[in-house]
Short mmCIF file of C-alpha atoms in Angstrom, two decimals:
data_model
loop_
_atom_site.label_atom_id
_atom_site.label_comp_id
_atom_site.label_asym_id
_atom_site.label_seq_id
_atom_site.Cartn_x
_atom_site.Cartn_y
_atom_site.Cartn_z
CA MET A 1 -0.07 0.09 0.73
CA ASP A 2 1.44 2.92 -0.84
CA PRO A 3 2.13 5.59 2.22
CA THR A 4 0.40 8.33 0.83
CA ASP A 5 -2.76 6.18 0.38
CA PHE A 6 -2.77 5.10 4.15
CA ASP A 7 -2.03 8.02 5.53
CA LEU A 8 -5.41 9.69 3.42
CA VAL A 9 -7.23 6.55 5.03
CA THR A 10 -5.52 7.74 8.54
CA SER A 11 -6.82 11.01 8.58
CA HIS A 12 -10.15 9.80 7.09
CA LEU A 13 -10.27 8.10 9.89
CA GLU A 14 -8.91 10.82 12.27
CA GLU A 15 -12.43 12.82 11.14
CA GLU A 16 -15.19 10.50 11.74
CA SER A 17 -14.38 9.81 14.87
CA ARG A 18 -14.37 13.18 15.88
CA THR A 19 -17.52 13.53 14.12
CA ARG A 20 -18.82 11.16 16.23
CA GLU A 21 -17.34 12.98 19.40
CA HIS A 22 -18.93 15.84 18.60
CA LEU A 23 -21.53 13.75 17.69
CA ARG A 24 -21.90 12.56 20.86
CA GLU A 25 -21.86 15.15 22.85
CA ALA A 26 -24.62 16.97 20.61
CA ILE A 27 -26.84 13.79 21.43
CA ASN A 28 -25.72 13.68 25.31
CA VAL A 29 -27.34 16.99 25.86
CA TYR A 30 -30.60 16.27 24.09
CA GLU A 31 -31.17 13.62 25.72
CA LYS A 32 -30.04 15.34 29.79
CA LYS A 33 -33.23 17.64 28.27
CA VAL A 34 -35.69 14.56 27.41
CA ARG A 35 -34.57 13.29 30.28
CA ALA A 36 -35.53 16.47 32.68
CA MET A 37 -39.24 16.88 30.75
CA ILE A 38 -39.73 12.29 31.90
CA GLY A 39 -38.73 13.33 34.96
CA VAL A 40 -41.67 16.31 35.22
CA LEU A 41 -44.10 14.18 33.89
CA ASN A 42 -44.01 12.00 36.57
CA LYS A 43 -45.91 14.09 38.38
CA ILE A 44 -49.21 12.65 37.11
CA HIS A 45 -48.51 9.95 39.51
CA SER A 46 -48.93 11.72 42.22
CA ASP A 47 -50.41 15.00 41.34
CA PRO A 48 -54.64 14.65 40.33
CA ASN A 49 -54.51 17.67 38.65
CA PRO A 50 -51.09 18.37 37.84
CA ASN A 51 -50.26 21.54 35.27
CA LEU A 52 -47.24 19.86 33.73
CA LEU A 53 -47.76 20.99 30.16
CA ILE A 54 -46.91 24.88 30.68
CA THR A 55 -43.81 23.55 31.57
CA VAL A 56 -42.62 20.41 29.70
CA ARG A 57 -43.99 22.10 26.42
CA PRO A 58 -41.74 25.14 26.71
CA LEU A 59 -38.64 22.26 27.45
CA LEU A 60 -40.14 20.25 24.48
CA GLN A 61 -39.50 23.71 22.72
CA ASN A 62 -35.73 24.61 23.40
CA THR A 63 -34.62 21.04 22.90
CA HIS A 64 -35.03 21.81 18.93
CA VAL A 65 -31.99 24.01 19.09
CA ASP A 66 -30.33 20.53 20.39
CA LEU A 67 -31.58 18.54 17.75
CA ALA A 68 -30.75 21.13 15.12
CA ALA A 69 -27.04 21.30 16.26
CA PHE A 70 -26.59 17.82 16.08
CA ALA A 71 -27.94 17.35 11.86
CA ALA A 72 -25.42 20.59 11.69
CA LEU A 73 -22.94 17.58 12.73
CA VAL A 74 -24.33 14.61 10.10
CA LYS A 75 -23.02 14.32 6.78
CA PRO A 76 -25.91 13.99 3.95
CA ASN A 77 -26.75 10.70 2.49
CA GLU A 78 -24.91 9.45 6.17
CA TYR A 79 -28.56 9.18 8.16
CA TRP A 80 -28.19 5.08 8.55
CA ARG A 81 -24.46 5.32 9.61
CA VAL A 82 -24.97 6.99 12.80
CA LYS A 83 -28.89 6.57 13.80
CA ASP A 84 -28.67 4.16 16.42
CA MET A 85 -26.51 7.48 18.62
CA TRP A 86 -30.14 8.97 18.44
CA ALA A 87 -32.16 5.52 18.22
CA ARG A 88 -32.93 5.92 22.19
CA PRO A 89 -33.64 9.72 23.28
CA LEU A 90 -35.63 10.24 20.21
CA GLN A 91 -37.94 7.64 21.12
CA GLN A 92 -38.30 8.88 24.84
CA ALA A 93 -38.88 12.33 23.01
CA VAL A 94 -41.76 10.64 21.26
CA PHE A 95 -42.88 9.57 24.40
CA VAL A 96 -42.71 12.76 25.73
CA SER A 97 -44.47 14.71 22.87
CA ALA A 98 -47.49 11.62 23.26
CA LEU A 99 -48.07 12.06 26.97
CA CYS A 100 -48.78 15.58 26.34
CA GLU A 101 -51.01 15.11 23.45
CA TRP A 102 -52.72 12.42 25.39
CA LEU A 103 -53.38 14.51 28.42
CA THR A 104 -54.22 17.70 26.42
CA SER A 105 -56.71 15.71 23.94
CA GLY A 106 -56.33 11.81 25.17
CA THR A 107 -55.60 11.47 21.40
CA LEU A 108 -52.87 9.19 19.72
CA ILE A 109 -50.09 11.98 17.93
CA THR A 110 -49.45 11.04 14.12
CA MET A 111 -46.04 11.17 13.25
CA THR A 112 -46.01 13.52 11.07
CA GLU A 113 -47.49 15.57 14.51
CA THR A 114 -44.59 14.44 16.06
CA SER A 115 -42.27 15.45 13.60
CA ILE A 116 -43.24 19.06 13.79
CA GLN A 117 -42.99 19.23 18.02
CA LEU A 118 -39.35 18.27 17.74
CA GLY A 119 -38.22 20.55 15.35
CA ILE A 120 -37.55 17.82 13.04
CA GLN A 121 -37.27 19.53 9.70
CA LYS A 122 -38.31 18.16 6.11
CA ASP A 123 -34.58 19.23 4.47
CA TRP A 124 -33.40 17.44 7.54
CA ALA A 125 -34.03 14.16 5.16
CA ASP A 126 -30.88 13.22 4.14
CA ARG A 127 -28.83 13.88 7.71
CA LEU A 128 -31.98 12.84 10.21
CA VAL A 129 -35.76 11.95 10.13
CA LEU A 130 -37.87 10.33 12.57
CA ALA A 131 -38.17 6.61 11.80
CA THR A 132 -40.97 4.74 12.03
CA GLU A 133 -39.96 2.27 14.18
CA ASP A 134 -38.84 5.16 16.49
CA TYR A 135 -41.81 6.28 16.46
CA LEU A 136 -43.72 2.63 17.09
CA HIS A 137 -41.26 2.43 20.41
CA GLY A 138 -42.23 6.00 21.27
CA VAL A 139 -45.61 4.56 21.62
CA ILE A 140 -45.28 2.05 23.61
CA THR A 141 -43.81 3.45 25.97
CA LEU A 142 -46.43 5.79 26.19
CA ILE A 143 -48.76 2.34 26.86
CA ASN A 144 -46.33 1.65 29.82
CA GLU A 145 -47.13 4.93 31.29
CA LEU A 146 -50.28 4.50 31.29
CA SER A 147 -51.00 1.23 32.78
CA ARG A 148 -49.09 2.74 35.76
CA LEU A 149 -50.96 5.91 35.62
CA ALA A 150 -53.90 3.79 35.34
CA VAL A 151 -52.86 2.35 38.78
CA ASN A 152 -51.96 5.50 40.55
CA SER A 153 -54.91 7.39 39.44
CA VAL A 154 -57.84 4.87 42.09
CA THR A 155 -55.16 5.64 44.49
CA MET A 156 -55.48 9.47 43.40
CA GLY A 157 -59.54 8.56 43.55
CA VAL A 158 -59.82 9.62 39.75
CA TYR A 159 -61.98 6.43 39.63
CA ASP A 160 -63.10 7.60 35.33
CA MET A 161 -59.39 7.37 34.11
CA PRO A 162 -58.94 3.60 34.51
CA SER A 163 -61.62 3.31 31.86
CA LYS A 164 -60.60 5.51 29.87
CA ILE A 165 -56.80 4.80 29.58
CA SER A 166 -58.54 1.34 29.12
CA LEU A 167 -60.46 2.01 25.72
CA PHE A 168 -57.44 3.90 24.59
CA VAL A 169 -55.23 1.26 25.42
CA LYS A 170 -57.30 -1.61 23.86
CA ASP A 171 -57.51 0.35 20.72
CA LEU A 172 -53.79 0.87 20.23
CA HIS A 173 -53.15 -3.11 20.77
CA ALA A 174 -55.56 -3.95 17.87
CA GLY A 175 -53.68 -1.52 15.74
CA PHE A 176 -50.12 -2.96 16.87
CA SER A 177 -51.89 -5.92 15.77
CA MET A 178 -52.96 -5.15 12.32
CA LEU A 179 -48.79 -4.49 11.75
CA ASN A 180 -46.51 -7.26 10.75
CA LEU A 181 -43.62 -6.59 13.30
CA LYS A 182 -40.51 -8.42 12.09
CA ASN A 183 -38.57 -10.57 15.82
CA ASP A 184 -36.69 -7.96 17.27
CA SER A 185 -37.36 -5.36 19.76
CA LEU A 186 -40.22 -3.75 18.21
CA ARG A 187 -41.92 -6.97 18.11
CA ARG A 188 -40.83 -8.33 21.51
CA ARG A 189 -41.81 -4.54 23.43
CA PHE A 190 -45.59 -5.34 20.98
CA ASP A 191 -45.51 -8.68 22.51
CA SER A 192 -45.65 -7.02 26.25
CA ILE A 193 -48.57 -4.81 25.71
CA LYS A 194 -50.69 -7.75 26.45
CA TYR A 195 -49.41 -7.50 30.02
CA ASP A 196 -50.19 -3.15 30.16
CA VAL A 197 -53.76 -4.33 28.93
CA LYS A 198 -54.18 -7.23 31.60
CA ARG A 199 -53.23 -4.90 34.26
CA ILE A 200 -55.10 -2.05 33.51
CA GLU A 201 -58.13 -4.59 33.08
CA GLU A 202 -57.88 -5.83 36.52
CA VAL A 203 -58.12 -2.02 37.94
CA VAL A 204 -61.08 -1.51 35.85
CA TYR A 205 -62.35 -4.53 36.83
CA ASP A 206 -62.11 -3.77 40.62
CA ILE A 207 -63.85 -0.06 40.71
CA SER A 208 -66.46 -1.94 39.25
CA LEU A 209 -66.45 -4.64 41.90
CA ARG A 210 -66.66 -1.56 44.67
CA GLN A 211 -68.48 0.41 42.92
CA LEU A 212 -66.13 3.32 43.01
CA GLY A 213 -66.32 4.50 38.88
CA ARG A 214 -68.86 5.29 36.58
CA SER A 215 -71.19 2.18 35.66
CA SER A 216 -70.46 0.30 32.08
CA ASN A 217 -73.81 2.77 30.74
CA GLU A 218 -73.00 5.75 31.87
CA GLU A 219 -69.04 6.07 30.90
CA ALA A 220 -68.94 8.01 28.12
CA THR A 221 -67.77 7.63 24.06
CA PRO A 222 -64.06 7.37 24.28
CA THR A 223 -62.10 9.94 22.14
CA HIS A 224 -60.32 7.41 19.87
CA ALA A 225 -56.86 7.78 18.16
CA ASN A 226 -56.26 8.53 14.09
CA LEU A 227 -59.42 5.37 13.35
CA ASP A 228 -59.85 4.42 10.11
CA GLY A 229 -63.97 4.58 10.70
CA GLU A 230 -65.04 1.95 13.34
CA GLY A 231 -61.76 -0.08 13.14
CA ALA A 232 -58.41 0.00 14.71
CA PRO A 233 -56.12 3.65 15.69
CA ASN A 234 -54.15 3.96 11.84
CA LEU A 235 -50.56 4.02 12.97
CA ALA A 236 -48.75 4.09 9.66
CA PRO A 237 -46.95 7.04 9.52
CA ALA A 238 -48.97 10.20 7.87
CA ILE A 239 -47.23 11.36 5.04
#
């Protein structure tokens, strides 16, 4: 091998190493802010009337600059080479956005709306995008969190909350069942949803048995998330 070629390869590797280090620094800043938002949202499990969205939404807006800094470091057409570096914090950010939407409207945020809330620009298409699997991972985390909220809402005396959560989660579970998921981490996480559904059903049953909540014929019709007619929620990404 010609020494000049060897020096060129060495220089390229060093440059790539420096770029990855800068990417790690940028994503670490982003991840810390996402964890801070999740910490704030955790208060829904202890306060029946938390005024959290006023706090969380500005924090979510503040993360846009960090994601932009990360996107600026990614070279064009190298999205898949570095995707794994930000996948986990981006999934957590999707969860934050989805939980805020559910607390506001009781519906599931779409993939397009999530990208907008996270500050992902269309002209980043070759550098940073919200992948479908990252969106779905965030939605599954939402289901996990709502399962926990169903239990804690009873201890807070909010007895109609579990029924609302049950209807919403069952719709999502039906939607996921329509997807052809491969045997990977997303598939394994989907398989765990049935335990969340069972846990929520047990809470609803106990409430009904003890006559703590409204009777089934008095329940309000739920606001379903992204329904196609009367079917399951549409989990396909909105284009």
